[in-house]
XYZ file of N, CA and C in Angstrom:
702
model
N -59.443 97.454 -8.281
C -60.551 98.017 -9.059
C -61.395 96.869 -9.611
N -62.305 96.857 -8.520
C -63.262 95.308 -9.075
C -63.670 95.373 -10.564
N -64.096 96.428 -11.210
C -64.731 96.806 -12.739
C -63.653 96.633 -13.708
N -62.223 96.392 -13.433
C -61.470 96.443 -14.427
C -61.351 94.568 -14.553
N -61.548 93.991 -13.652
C -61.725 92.312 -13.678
C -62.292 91.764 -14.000
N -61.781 90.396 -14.432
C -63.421 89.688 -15.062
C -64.092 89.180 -13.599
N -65.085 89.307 -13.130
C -65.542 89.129 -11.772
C -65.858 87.179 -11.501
N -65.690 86.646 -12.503
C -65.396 85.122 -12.273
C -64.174 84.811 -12.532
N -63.214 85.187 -12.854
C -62.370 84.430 -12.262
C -61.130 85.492 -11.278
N -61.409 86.671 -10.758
C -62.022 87.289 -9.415
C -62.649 86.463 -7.983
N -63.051 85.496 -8.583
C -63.724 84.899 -7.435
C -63.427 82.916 -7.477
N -62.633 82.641 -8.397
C -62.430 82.108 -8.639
C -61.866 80.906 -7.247
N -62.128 79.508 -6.056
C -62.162 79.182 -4.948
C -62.882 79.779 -4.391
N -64.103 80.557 -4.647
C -64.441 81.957 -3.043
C -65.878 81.127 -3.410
N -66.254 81.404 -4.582
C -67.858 80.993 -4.421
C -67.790 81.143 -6.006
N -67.017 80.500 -6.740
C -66.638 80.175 -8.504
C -66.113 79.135 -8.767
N -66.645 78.435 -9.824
C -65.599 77.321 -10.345
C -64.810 77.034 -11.387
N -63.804 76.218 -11.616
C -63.255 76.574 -12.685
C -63.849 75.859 -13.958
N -63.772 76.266 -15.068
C -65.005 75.758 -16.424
C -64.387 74.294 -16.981
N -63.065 74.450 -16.664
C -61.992 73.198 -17.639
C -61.214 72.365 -16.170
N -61.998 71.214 -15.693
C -61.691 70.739 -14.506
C -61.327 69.439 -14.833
N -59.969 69.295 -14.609
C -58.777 68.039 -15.107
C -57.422 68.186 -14.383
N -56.637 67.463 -14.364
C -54.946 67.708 -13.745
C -54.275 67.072 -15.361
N -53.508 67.172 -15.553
C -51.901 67.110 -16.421
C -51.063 67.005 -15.945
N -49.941 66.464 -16.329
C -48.712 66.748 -16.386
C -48.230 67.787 -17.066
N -46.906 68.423 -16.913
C -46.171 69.351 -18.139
C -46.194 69.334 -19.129
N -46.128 67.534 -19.768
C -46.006 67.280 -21.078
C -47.159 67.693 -21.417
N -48.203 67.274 -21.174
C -49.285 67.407 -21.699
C -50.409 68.805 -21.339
N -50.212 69.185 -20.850
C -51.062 70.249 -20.214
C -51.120 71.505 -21.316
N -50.483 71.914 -21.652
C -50.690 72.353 -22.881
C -51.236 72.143 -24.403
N -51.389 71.075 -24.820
C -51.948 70.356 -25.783
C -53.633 70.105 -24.863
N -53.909 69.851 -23.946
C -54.994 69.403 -23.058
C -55.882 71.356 -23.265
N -55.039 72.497 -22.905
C -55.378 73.407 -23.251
C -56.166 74.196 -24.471
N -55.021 73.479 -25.248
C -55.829 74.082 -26.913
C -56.508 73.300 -27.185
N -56.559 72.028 -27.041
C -57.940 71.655 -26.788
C -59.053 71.521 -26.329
N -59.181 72.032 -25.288
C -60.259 73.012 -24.536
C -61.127 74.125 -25.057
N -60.314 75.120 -25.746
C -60.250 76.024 -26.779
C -61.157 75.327 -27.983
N -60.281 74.689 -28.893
C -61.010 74.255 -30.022
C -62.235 73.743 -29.958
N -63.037 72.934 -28.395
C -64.006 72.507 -28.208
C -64.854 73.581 -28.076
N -64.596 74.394 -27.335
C -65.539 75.737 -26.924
C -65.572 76.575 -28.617
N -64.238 76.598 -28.740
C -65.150 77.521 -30.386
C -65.926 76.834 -31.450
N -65.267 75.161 -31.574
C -66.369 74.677 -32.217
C -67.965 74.684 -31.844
N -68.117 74.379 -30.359
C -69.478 74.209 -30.044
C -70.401 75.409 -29.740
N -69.603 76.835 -30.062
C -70.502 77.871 -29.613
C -70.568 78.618 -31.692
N -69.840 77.854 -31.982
C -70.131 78.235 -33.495
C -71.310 77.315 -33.955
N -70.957 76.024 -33.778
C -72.175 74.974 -33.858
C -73.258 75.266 -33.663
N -73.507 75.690 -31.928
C -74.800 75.900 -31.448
C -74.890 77.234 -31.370
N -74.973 78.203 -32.076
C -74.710 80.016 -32.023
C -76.120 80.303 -32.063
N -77.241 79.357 -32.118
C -78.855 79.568 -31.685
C -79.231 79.014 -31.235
N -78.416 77.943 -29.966
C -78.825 77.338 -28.802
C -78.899 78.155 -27.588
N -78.611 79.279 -28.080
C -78.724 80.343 -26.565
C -77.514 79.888 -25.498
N -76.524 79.120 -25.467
C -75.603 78.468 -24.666
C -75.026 79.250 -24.529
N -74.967 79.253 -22.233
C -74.216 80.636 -21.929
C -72.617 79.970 -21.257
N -72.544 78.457 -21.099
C -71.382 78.451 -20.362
C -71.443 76.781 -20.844
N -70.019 76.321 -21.067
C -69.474 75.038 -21.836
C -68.495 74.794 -20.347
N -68.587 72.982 -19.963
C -68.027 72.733 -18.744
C -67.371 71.513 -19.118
N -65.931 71.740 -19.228
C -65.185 70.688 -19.431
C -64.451 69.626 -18.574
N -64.576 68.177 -18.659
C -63.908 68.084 -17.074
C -63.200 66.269 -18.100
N -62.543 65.664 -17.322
C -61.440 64.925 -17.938
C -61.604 63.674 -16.754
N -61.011 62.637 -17.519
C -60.376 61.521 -16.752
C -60.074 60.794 -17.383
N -58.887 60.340 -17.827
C -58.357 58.712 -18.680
C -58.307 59.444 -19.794
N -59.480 58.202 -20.354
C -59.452 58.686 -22.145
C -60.838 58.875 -22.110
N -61.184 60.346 -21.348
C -62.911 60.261 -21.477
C -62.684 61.611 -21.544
N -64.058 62.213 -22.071
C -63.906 63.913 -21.965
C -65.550 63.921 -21.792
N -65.602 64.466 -20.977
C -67.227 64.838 -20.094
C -67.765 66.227 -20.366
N -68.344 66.654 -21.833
C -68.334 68.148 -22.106
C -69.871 68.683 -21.274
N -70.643 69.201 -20.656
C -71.504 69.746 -20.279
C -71.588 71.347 -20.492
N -72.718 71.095 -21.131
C -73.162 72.020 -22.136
C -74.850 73.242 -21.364
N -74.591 74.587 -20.882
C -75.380 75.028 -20.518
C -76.263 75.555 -21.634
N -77.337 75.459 -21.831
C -78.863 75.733 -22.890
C -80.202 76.198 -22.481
N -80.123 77.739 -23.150
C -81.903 77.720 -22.952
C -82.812 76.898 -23.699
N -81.998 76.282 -24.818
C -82.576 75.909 -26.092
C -82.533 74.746 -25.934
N -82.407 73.212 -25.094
C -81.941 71.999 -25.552
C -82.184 70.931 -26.558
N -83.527 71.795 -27.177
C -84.288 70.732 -27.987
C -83.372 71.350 -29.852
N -82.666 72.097 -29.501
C -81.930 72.950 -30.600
C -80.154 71.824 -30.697
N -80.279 71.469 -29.287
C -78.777 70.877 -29.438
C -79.068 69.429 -29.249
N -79.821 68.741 -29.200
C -80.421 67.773 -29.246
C -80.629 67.022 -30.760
N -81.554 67.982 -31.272
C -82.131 67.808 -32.632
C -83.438 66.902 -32.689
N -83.611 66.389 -34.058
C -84.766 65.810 -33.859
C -84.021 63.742 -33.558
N -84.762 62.933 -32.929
C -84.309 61.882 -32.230
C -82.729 62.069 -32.035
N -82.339 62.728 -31.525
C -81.207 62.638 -31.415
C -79.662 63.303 -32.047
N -80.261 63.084 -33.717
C -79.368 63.209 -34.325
C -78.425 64.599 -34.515
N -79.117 66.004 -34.165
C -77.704 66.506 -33.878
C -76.747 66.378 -32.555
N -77.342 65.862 -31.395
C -75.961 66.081 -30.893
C -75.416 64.585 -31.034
N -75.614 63.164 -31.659
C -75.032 62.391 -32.304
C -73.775 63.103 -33.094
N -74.229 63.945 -33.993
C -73.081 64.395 -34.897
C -72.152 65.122 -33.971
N -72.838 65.996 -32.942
C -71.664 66.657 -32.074
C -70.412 65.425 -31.406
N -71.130 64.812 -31.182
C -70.210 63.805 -30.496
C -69.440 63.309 -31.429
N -69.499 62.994 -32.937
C -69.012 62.233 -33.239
C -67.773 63.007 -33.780
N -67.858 64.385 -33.966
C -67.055 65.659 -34.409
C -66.187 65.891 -33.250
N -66.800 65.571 -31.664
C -66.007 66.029 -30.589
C -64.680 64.953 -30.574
N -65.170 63.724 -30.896
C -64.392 62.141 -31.096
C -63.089 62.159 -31.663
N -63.827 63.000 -32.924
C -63.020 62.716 -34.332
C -61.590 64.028 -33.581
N -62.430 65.197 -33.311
C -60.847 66.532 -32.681
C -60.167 65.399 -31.764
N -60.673 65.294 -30.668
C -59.920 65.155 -29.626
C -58.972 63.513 -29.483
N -59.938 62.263 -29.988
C -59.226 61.084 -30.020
C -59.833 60.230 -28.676
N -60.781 61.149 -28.104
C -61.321 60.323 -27.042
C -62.422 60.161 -26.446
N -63.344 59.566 -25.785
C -64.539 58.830 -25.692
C -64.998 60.055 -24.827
N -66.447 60.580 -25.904
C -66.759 61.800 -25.159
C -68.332 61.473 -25.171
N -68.353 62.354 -23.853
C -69.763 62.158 -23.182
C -70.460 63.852 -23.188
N -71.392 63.406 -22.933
C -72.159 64.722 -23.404
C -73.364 64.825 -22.621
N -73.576 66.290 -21.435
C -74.233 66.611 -20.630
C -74.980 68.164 -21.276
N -76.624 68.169 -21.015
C -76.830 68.989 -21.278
C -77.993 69.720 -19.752
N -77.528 70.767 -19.299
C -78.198 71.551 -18.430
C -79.047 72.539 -18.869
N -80.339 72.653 -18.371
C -81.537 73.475 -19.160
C -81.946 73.604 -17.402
N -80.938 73.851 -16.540
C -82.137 73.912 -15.141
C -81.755 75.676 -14.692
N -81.875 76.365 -14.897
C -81.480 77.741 -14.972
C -82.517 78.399 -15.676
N -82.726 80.126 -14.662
C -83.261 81.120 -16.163
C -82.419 81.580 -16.858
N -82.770 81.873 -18.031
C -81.894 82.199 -19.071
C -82.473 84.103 -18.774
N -83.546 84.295 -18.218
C -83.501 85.890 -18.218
C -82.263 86.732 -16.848
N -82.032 85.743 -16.266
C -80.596 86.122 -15.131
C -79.618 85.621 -15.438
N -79.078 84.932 -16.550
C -77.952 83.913 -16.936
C -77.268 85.807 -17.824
N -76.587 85.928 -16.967
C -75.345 87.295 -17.500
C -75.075 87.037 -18.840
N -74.410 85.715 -19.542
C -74.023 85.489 -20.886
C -75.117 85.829 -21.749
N -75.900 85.287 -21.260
C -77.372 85.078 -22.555
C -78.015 86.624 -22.665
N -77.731 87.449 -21.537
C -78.486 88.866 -21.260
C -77.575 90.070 -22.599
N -75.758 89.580 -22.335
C -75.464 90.286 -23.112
C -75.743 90.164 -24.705
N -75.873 88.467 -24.624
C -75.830 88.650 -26.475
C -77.124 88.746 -26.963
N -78.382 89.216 -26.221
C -79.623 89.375 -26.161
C -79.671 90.799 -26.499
N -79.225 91.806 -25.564
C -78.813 92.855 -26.287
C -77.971 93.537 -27.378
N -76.649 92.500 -27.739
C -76.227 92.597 -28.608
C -76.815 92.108 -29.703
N -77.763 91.159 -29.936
C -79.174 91.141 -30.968
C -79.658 91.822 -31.223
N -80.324 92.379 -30.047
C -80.794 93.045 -30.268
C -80.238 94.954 -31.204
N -79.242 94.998 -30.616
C -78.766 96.252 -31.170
C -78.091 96.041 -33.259
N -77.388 94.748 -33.173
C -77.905 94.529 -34.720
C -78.664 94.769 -35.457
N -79.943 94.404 -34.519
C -81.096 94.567 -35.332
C -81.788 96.099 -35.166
N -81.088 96.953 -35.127
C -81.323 98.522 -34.615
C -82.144 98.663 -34.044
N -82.567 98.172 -32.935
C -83.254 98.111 -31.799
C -82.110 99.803 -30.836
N -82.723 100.336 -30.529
C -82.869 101.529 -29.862
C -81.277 101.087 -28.597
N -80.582 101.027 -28.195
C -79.416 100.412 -27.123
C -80.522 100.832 -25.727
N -80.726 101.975 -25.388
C -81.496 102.028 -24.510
C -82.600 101.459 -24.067
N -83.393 101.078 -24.867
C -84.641 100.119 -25.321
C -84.389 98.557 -24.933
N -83.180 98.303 -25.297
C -82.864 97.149 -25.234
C -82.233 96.583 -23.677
N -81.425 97.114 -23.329
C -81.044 97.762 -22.209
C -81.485 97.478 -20.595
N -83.032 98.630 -20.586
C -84.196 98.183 -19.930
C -84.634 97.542 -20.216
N -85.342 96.751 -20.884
C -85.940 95.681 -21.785
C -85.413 94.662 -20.627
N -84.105 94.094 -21.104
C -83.265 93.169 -20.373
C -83.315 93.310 -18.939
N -83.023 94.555 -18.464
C -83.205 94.696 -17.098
C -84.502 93.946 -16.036
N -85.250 94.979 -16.829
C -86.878 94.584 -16.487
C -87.113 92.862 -16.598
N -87.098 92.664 -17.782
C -87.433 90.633 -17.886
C -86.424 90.235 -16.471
N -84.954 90.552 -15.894
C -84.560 90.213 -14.952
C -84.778 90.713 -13.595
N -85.363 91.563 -13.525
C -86.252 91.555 -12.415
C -87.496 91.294 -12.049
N -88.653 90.888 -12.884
C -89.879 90.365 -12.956
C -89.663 88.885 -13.059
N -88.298 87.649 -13.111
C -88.378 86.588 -12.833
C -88.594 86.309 -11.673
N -89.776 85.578 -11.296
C -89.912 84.845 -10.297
C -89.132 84.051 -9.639
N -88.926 83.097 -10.341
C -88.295 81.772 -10.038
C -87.273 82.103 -9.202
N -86.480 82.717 -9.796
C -84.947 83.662 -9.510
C -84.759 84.756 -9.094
N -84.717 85.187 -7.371
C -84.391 86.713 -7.120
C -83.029 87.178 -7.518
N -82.996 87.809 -7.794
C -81.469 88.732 -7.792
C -81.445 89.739 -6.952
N -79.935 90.496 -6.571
C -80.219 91.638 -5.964
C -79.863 92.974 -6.913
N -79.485 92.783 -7.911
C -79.064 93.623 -8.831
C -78.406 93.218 -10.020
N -78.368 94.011 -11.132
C -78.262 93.612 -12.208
C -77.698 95.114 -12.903
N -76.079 95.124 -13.687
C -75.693 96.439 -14.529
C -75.524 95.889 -15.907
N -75.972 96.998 -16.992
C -75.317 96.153 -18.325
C -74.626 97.322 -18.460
N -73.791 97.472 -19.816
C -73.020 98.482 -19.866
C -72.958 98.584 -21.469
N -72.737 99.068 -22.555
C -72.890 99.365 -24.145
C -71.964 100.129 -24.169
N -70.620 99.596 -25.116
C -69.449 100.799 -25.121
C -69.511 100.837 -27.212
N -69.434 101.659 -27.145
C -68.890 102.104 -28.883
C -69.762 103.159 -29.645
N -69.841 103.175 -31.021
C -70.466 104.361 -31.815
C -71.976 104.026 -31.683
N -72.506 103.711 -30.086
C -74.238 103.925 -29.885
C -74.746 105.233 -30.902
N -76.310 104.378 -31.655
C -76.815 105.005 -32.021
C -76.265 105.701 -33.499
N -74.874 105.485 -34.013
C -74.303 105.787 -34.859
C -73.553 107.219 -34.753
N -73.560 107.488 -33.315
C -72.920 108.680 -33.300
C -71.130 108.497 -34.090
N -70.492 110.174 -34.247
C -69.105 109.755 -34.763
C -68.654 109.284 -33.385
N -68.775 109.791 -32.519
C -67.807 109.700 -31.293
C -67.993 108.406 -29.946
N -67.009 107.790 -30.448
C -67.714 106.457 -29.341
C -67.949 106.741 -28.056
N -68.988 106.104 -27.281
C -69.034 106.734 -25.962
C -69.398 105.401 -24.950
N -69.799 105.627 -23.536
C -69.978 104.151 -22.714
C -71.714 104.832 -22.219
N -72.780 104.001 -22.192
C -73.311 103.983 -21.525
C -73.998 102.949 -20.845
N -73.850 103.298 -19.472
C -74.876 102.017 -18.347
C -76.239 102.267 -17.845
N -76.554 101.483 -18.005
C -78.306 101.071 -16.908
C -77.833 99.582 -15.600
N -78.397 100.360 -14.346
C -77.902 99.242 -13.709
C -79.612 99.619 -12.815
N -79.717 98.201 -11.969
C -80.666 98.292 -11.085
C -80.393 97.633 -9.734
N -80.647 98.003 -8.429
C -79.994 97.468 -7.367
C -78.678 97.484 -7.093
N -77.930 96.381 -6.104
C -76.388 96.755 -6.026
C -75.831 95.679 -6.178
N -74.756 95.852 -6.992
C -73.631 94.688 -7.865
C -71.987 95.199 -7.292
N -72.135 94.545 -6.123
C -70.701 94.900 -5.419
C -69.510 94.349 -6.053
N -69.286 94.726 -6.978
C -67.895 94.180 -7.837
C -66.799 93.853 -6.627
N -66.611 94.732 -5.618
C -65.136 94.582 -5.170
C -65.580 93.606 -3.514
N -66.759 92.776 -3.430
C -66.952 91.849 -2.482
C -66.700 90.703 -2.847
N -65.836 89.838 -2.225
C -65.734 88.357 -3.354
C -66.485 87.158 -2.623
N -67.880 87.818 -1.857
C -68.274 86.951 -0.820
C -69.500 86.816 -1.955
N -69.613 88.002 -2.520
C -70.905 88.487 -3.575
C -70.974 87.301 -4.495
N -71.945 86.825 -5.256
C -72.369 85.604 -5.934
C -72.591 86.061 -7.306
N -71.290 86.530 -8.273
C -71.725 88.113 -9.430
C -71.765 86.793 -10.650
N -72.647 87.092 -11.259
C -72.410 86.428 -12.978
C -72.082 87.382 -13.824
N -71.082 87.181 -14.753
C -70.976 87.890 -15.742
C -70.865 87.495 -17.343
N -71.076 88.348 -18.072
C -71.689 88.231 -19.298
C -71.143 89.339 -20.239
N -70.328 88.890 -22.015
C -70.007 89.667 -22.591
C -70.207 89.204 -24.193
N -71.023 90.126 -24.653
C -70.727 89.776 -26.152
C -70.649 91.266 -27.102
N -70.259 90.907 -28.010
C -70.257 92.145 -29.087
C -71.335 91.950 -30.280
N -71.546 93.130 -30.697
C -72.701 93.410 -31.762
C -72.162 93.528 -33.480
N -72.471 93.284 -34.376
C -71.484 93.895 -35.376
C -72.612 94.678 -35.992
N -72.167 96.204 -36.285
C -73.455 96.491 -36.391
C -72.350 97.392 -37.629
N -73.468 98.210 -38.617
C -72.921 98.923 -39.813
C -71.713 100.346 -39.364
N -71.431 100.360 -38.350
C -71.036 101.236 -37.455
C -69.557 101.035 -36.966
N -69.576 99.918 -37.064
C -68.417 99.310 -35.664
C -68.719 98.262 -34.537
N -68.161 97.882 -33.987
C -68.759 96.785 -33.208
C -68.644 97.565 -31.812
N -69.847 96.945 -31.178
C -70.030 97.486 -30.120
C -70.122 96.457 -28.640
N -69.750 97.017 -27.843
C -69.266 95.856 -26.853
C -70.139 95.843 -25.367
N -70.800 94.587 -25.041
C -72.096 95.011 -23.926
C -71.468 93.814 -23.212
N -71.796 94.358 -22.087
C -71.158 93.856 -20.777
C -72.528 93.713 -19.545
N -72.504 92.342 -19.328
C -73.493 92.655 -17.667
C -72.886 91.750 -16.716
N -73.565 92.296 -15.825
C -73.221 91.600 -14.258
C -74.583 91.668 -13.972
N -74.896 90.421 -13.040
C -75.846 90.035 -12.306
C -75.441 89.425 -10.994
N -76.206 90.201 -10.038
C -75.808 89.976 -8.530
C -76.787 89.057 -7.801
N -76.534 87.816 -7.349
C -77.390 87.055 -6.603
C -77.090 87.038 -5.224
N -76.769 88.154 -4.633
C -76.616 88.150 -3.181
C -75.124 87.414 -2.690
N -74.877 87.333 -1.375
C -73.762 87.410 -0.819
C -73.684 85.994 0.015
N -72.568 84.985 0.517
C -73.011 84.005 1.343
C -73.292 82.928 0.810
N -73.393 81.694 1.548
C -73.377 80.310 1.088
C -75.244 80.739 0.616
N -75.610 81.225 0.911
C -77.251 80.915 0.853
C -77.464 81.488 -0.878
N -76.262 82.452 -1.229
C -76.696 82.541 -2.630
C -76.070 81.899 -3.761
N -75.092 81.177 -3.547
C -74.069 80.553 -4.070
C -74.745 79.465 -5.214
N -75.906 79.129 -5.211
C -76.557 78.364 -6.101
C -77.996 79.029 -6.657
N -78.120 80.293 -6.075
C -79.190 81.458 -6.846
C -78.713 81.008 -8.607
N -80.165 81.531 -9.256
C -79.489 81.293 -10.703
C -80.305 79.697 -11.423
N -80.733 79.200 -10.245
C -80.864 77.754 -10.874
C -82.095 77.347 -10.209
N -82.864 76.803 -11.202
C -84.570 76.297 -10.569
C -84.179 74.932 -10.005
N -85.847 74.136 -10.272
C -85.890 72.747 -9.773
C -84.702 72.145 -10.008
N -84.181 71.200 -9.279
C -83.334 70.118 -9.833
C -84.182 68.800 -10.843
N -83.199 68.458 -11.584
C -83.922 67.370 -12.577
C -84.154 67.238 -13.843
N -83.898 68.757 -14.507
C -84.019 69.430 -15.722
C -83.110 69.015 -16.271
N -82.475 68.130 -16.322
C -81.108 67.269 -17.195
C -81.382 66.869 -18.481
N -80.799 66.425 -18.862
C -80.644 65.273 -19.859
C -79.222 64.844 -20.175
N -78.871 63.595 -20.189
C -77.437 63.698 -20.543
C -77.198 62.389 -21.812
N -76.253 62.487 -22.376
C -76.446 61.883 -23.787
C -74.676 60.815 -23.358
N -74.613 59.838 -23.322
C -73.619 59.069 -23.255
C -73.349 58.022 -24.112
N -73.580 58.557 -25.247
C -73.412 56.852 -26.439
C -74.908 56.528 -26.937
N -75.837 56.994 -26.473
C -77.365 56.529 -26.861
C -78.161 57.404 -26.982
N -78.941 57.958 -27.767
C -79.662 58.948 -28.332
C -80.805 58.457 -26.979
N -80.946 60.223 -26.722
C -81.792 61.184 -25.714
C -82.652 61.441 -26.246
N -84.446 61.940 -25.870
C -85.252 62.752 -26.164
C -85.369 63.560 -25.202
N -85.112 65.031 -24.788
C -85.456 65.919 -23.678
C -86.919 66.229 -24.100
């Protein structure tokens, strides 16, 4: 049942990668873990209005290489530099080791699955209509240029609208073959906290099938910036 999976790591070797890319030993592989963890909740609490849909961790020695996905980079940046100076120096101080810091801004953020759900889950905070919001999202992801897709579902589960009785409803457009693992699916989940209960929105975005879509999702190359010990201006 493709819908009951998370559809990345579902696909995980097929046409997915893994987010925390390092080897361990026994001893250590566990401690290497929760620290993985503590980096990702610090930096999505940190940057919780950098729009950041995906944190990429990767290892060697005594180095930690965090790459950081952003619609926002001039938000995680700061002004000359100085907030992600402090990120680094906070990433230093957890972990004990010489960390480098990549930031990716080469993507739309209106097909990036993560950023779509907590866009609607904003939106529904802010009692924005769920349906309203919904299409809204849909529509901006199918009028991107840059980026075709072949389909796109979101999904809104809980007390919509403030009814007593929680219920699920979807808007989908085109086809999002959950149970193909040839399919190129992004997915995306956040929750709302709204006076109600929290409510839970879910999307998938389908970029087609095949090596030819396997890097859909992502504009020009070049849109980098990467921060290694010396203050960046993007």
């Amino acid at each position: 049942m493709g819908q009951k999976t998370n559809p990345i790591g579902f696909r995980l070797a097929v046409n997915k990668d893994w987010r925390s890319q390092w080897f361990a030993n026994k001893r250590d592989f566990p401690k290497l873990v929760a620290e993985d963890f503590a980096i990702r909740q610090y930096l999505k609490k940190k940057l919780e209005s950098a729009s950041v849909s995906r944190i990429l961790i990767e290892r060697a020695a005594n180095r930690c290489r965090v790459t950081i996905r952003t619609a926002r980079p001039g938000v995680v940046i700061g002004r000359k530099g100085a907030e992600i100076d402090r990120i680094k120096e906070d990433l230093a101080r957890m972990t004990g080791k010489e960390i480098y810091i990549h930031i990716d801004d080469n993507f739309k953020p209106e097909v990036e699955a993560q950023l779509i759900a907590e866009s609607v889950a904003l939106q529904l905070e802010r009692r924005v209509s769920f349906r309203r919001a919904m299409k809204k999202a849909i529509q901006a992801a199918r009028d991107c240029r840059d980026v075709k897709i072949e389909g796109i579902k979101i999904r809104c589960a809980g007390r919509l609208g403030g009814a007593e009785l929680a219920r699920v409803e979807h808007y989908h457009w085109g086809r999002v073959p959950l149970h193909t693992l040839r399919a190129n699916i992004d997915y995306g989940f956040a929750e709302a906290n709204t006076v109600y209960g929290r409510i839970g929105v879910k999307c998938w975005v389908c970029f087609g099938e095949g090596p030819a879509a396997a890097n859909r999702g992502r504009t020009v190359p070049g849109a980098t910036a990467s921060v290694n010990g010396t203050k960046t201006n993007a």
